[in-house]
PDB file of C-alpha atoms in Angstrom:
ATOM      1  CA  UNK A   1       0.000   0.000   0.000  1.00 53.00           C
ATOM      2  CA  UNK A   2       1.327   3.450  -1.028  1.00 61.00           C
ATOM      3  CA  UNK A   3       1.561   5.648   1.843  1.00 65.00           C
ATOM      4  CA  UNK A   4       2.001   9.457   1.567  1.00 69.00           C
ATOM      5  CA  UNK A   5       2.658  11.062   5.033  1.00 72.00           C
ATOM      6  CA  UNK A   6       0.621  13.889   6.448  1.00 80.00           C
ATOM      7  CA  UNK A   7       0.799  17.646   6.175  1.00 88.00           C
ATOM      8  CA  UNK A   8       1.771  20.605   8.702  1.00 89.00           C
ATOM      9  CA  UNK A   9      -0.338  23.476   7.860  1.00 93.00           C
ATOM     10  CA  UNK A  10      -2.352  23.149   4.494  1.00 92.00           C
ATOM     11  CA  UNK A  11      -5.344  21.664   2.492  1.00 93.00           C
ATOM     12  CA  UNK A  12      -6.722  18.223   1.921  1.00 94.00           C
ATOM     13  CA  UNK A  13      -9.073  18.498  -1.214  1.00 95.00           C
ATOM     14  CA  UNK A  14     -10.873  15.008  -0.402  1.00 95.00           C
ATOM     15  CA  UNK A  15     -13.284  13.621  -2.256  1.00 94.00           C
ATOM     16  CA  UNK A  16     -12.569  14.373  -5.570  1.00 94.00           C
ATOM     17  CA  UNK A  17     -14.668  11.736  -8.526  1.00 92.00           C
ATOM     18  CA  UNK A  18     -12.389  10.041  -9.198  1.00 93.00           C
ATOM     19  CA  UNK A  19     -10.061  10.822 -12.557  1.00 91.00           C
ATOM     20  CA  UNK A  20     -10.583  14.625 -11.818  1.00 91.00           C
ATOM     21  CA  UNK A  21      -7.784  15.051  -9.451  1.00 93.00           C
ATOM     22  CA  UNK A  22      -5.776  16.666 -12.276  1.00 92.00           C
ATOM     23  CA  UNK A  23      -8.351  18.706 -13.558  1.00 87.00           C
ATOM     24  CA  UNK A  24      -8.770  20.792  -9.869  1.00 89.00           C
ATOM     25  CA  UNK A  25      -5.304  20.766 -10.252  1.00 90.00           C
ATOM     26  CA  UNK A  26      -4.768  22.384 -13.821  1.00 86.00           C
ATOM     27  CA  UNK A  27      -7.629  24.308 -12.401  1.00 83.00           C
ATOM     28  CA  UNK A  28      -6.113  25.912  -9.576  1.00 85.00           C
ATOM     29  CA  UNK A  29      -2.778  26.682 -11.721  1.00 85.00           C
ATOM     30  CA  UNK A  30      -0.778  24.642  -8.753  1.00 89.00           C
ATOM     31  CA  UNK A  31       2.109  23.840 -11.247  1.00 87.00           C
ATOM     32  CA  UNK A  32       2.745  27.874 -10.309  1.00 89.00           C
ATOM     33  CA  UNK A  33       2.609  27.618  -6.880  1.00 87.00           C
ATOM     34  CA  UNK A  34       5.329  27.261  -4.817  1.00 88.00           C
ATOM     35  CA  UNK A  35       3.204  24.671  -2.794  1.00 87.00           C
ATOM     36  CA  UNK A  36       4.219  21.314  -2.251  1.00 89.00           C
ATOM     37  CA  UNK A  37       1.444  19.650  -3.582  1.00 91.00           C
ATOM     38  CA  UNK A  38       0.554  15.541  -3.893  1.00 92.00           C
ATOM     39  CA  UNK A  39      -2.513  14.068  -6.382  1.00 94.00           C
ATOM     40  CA  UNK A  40      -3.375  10.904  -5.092  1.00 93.00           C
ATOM     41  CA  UNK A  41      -5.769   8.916  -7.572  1.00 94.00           C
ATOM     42  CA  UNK A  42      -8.201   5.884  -7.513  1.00 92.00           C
ATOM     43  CA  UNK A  43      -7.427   6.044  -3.936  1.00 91.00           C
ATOM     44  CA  UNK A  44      -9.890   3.449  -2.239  1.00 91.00           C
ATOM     45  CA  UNK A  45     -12.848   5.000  -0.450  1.00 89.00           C
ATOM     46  CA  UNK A  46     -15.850   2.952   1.444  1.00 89.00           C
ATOM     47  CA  UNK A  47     -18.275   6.158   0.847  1.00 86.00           C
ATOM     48  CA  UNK A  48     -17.250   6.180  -3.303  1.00 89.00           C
ATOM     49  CA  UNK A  49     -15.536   3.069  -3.908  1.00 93.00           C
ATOM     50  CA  UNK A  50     -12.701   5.337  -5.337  1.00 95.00           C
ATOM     51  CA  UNK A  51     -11.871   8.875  -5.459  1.00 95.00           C
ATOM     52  CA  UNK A  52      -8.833  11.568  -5.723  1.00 95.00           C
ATOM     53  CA  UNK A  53      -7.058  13.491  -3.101  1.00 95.00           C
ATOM     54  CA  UNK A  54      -5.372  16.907  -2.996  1.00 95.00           C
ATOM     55  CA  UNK A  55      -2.868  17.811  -0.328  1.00 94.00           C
ATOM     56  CA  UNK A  56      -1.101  21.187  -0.616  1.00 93.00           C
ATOM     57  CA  UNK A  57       1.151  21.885   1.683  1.00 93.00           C
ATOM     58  CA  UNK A  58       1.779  26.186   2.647  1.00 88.00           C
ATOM     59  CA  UNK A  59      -1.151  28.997   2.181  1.00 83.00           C
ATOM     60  CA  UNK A  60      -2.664  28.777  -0.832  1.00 80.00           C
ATOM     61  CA  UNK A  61      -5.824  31.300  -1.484  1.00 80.00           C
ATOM     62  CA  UNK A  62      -8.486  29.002  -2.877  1.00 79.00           C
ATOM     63  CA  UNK A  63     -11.975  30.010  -2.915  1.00 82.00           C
ATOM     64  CA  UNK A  64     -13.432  26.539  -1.308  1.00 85.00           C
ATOM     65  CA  UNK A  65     -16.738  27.264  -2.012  1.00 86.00           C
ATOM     66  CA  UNK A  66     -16.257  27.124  -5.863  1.00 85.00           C
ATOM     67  CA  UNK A  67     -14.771  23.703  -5.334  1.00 87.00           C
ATOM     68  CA  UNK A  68     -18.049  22.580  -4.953  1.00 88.00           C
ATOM     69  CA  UNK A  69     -18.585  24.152  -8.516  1.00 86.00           C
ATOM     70  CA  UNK A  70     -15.725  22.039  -9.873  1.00 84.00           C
ATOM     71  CA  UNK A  71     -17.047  18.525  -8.278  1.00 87.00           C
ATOM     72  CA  UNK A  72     -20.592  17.757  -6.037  1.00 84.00           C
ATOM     73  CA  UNK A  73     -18.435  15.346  -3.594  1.00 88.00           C
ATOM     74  CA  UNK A  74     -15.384  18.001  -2.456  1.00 93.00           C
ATOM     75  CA  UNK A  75     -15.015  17.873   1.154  1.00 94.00           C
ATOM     76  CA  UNK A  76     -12.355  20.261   2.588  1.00 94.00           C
ATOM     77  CA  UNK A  77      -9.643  19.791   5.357  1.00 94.00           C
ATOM     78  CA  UNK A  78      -7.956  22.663   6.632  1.00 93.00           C
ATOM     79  CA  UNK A  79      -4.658  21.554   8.616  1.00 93.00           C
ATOM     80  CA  UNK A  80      -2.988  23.631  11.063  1.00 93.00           C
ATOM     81  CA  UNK A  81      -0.067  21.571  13.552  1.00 93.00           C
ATOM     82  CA  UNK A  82      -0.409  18.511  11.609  1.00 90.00           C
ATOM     83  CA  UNK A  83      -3.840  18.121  12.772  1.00 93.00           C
ATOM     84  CA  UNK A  84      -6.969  18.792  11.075  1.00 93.00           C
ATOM     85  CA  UNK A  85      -8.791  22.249  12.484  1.00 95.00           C
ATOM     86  CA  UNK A  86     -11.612  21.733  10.135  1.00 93.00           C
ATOM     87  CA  UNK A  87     -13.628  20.047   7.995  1.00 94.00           C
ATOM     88  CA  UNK A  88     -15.604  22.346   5.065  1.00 92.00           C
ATOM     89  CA  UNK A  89     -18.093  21.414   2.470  1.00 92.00           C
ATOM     90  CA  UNK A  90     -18.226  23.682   0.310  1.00 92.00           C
ATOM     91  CA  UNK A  91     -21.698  25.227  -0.547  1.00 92.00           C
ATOM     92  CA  UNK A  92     -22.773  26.689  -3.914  1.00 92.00           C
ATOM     93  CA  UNK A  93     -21.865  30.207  -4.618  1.00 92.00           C
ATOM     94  CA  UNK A  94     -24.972  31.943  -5.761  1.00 95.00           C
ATOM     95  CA  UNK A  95     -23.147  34.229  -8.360  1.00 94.00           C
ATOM     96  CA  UNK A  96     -19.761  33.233 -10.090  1.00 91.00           C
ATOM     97  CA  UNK A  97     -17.512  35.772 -11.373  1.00 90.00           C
ATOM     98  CA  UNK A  98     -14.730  35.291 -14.071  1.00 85.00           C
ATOM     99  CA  UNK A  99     -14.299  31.738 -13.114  1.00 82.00           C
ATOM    100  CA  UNK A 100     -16.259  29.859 -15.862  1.00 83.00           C
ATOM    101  CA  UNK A 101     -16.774  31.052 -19.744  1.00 86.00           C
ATOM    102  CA  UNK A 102     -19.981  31.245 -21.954  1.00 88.00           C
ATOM    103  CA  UNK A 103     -19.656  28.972 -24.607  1.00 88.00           C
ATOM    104  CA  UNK A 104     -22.285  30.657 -26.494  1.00 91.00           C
ATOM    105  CA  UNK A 105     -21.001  32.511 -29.244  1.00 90.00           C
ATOM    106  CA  UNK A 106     -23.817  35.108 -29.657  1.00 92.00           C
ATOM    107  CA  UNK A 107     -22.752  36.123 -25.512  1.00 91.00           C
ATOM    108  CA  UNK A 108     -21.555  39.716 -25.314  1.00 90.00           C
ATOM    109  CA  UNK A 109     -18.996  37.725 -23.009  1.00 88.00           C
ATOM    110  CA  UNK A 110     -17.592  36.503 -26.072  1.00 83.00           C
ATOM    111  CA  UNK A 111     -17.200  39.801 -27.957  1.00 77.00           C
ATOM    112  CA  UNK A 112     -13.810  41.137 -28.371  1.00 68.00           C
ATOM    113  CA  UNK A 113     -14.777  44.088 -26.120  1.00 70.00           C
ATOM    114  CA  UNK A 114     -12.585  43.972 -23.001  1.00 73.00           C
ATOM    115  CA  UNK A 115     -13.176  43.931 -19.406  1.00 81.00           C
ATOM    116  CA  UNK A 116     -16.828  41.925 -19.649  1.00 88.00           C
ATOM    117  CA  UNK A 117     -16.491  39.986 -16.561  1.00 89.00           C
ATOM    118  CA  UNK A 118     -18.002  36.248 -17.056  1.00 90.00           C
ATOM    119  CA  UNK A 119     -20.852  35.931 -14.653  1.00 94.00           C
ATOM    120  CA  UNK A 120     -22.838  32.602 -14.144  1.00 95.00           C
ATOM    121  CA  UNK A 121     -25.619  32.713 -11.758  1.00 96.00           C
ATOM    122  CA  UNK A 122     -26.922  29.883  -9.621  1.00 94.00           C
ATOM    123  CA  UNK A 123     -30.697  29.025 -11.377  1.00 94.00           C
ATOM    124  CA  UNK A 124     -31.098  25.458 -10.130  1.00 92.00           C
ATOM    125  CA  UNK A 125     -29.583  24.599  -6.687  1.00 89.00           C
ATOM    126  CA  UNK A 126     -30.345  21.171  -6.501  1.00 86.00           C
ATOM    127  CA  UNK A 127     -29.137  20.213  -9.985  1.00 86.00           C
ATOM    128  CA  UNK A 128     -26.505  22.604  -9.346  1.00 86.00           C
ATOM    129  CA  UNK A 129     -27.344  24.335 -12.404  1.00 90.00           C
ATOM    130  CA  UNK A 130     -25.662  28.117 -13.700  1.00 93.00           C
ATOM    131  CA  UNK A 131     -26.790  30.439 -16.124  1.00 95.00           C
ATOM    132  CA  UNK A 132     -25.186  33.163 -17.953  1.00 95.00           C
ATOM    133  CA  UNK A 133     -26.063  36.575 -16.123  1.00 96.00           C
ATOM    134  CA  UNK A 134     -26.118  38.323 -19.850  1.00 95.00           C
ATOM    135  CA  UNK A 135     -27.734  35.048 -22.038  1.00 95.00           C
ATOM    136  CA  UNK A 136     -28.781  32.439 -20.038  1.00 95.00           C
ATOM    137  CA  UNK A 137     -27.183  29.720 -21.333  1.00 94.00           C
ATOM    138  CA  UNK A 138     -26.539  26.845 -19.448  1.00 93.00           C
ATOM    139  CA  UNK A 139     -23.494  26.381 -18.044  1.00 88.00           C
ATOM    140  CA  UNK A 140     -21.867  22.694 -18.702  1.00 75.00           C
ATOM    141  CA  UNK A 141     -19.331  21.054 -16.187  1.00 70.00           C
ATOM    142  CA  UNK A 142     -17.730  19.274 -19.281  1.00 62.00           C
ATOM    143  CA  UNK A 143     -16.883  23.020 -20.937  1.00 59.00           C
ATOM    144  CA  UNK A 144     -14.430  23.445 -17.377  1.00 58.00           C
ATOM    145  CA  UNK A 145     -12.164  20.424 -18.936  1.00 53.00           C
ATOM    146  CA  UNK A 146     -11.545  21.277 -22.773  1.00 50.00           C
TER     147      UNK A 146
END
């Protein structure tokens, strides 16, 4: 059994479906952060059969709440002393700004006019569902990936 060894102040992104470990990770840029950061994948789990785990090591400003945007299941550790201080699950934001993109090519959001800020609001809460503030299209998970 692989065994990676705990952190001293930091994040556990737990969770994660797994596969989409790297993903959160392109996501969050954390190949530019000075973090130290491990992906564990198709790590076993009795609540998922098998999911993907985050542990960054340092401060790293991450707005947890649009974690839950990125994946349903995100649970958050924060860890302070090598012990975990608390546990966060992250709640929909009701407006997203400049985080996700309109795919819909008639948006003003994809004019070349600069300094449109991309804003999604939350429409649906139980399907998790965002809309374009300016169009109303439907925001896709699967557009976050390509």
């Amino acid at each position: 059994m692989l065994n990676i060894s705990g952190i001293n102040e930091g994040i556990v992104i737990d969770h994660i479906s797994a596969g989409q470990a790297m993903n959160i990770y392109k996501y969050l840029s954390l190949d530019k952060t000075d973090c130290c950061v491990a992906v564990i994948t198709n790590a076993k789990s009795n609540k998922m059969g098998k999911k993907d785990i985050i542990k960054i090591e340092g401060n790293l400003d991450v707005d947890i709440n649009i974690l839950r945007v990125l994946d349903n299941n995100i649970t958050v550790n924060v860890i302070a002393d090598g012990k975990i201080t608390d546990k966060v699950t992250p709640v929909l934001p009701k407006t997203i700004t400049n985080v996700i993109k309109c795919k819909n090519p008639r948006c003003i959001t994809t004019s070349d006019e600069q300094g449109i800020i991309h804003k999604f609001n939350l429409t649906d809460k139980e399907k998790g569902i965002y809309r374009c503030f300016y169009c109303e299209q439907q925001f896709d998970k699967k557009q976050l990936y390509q």
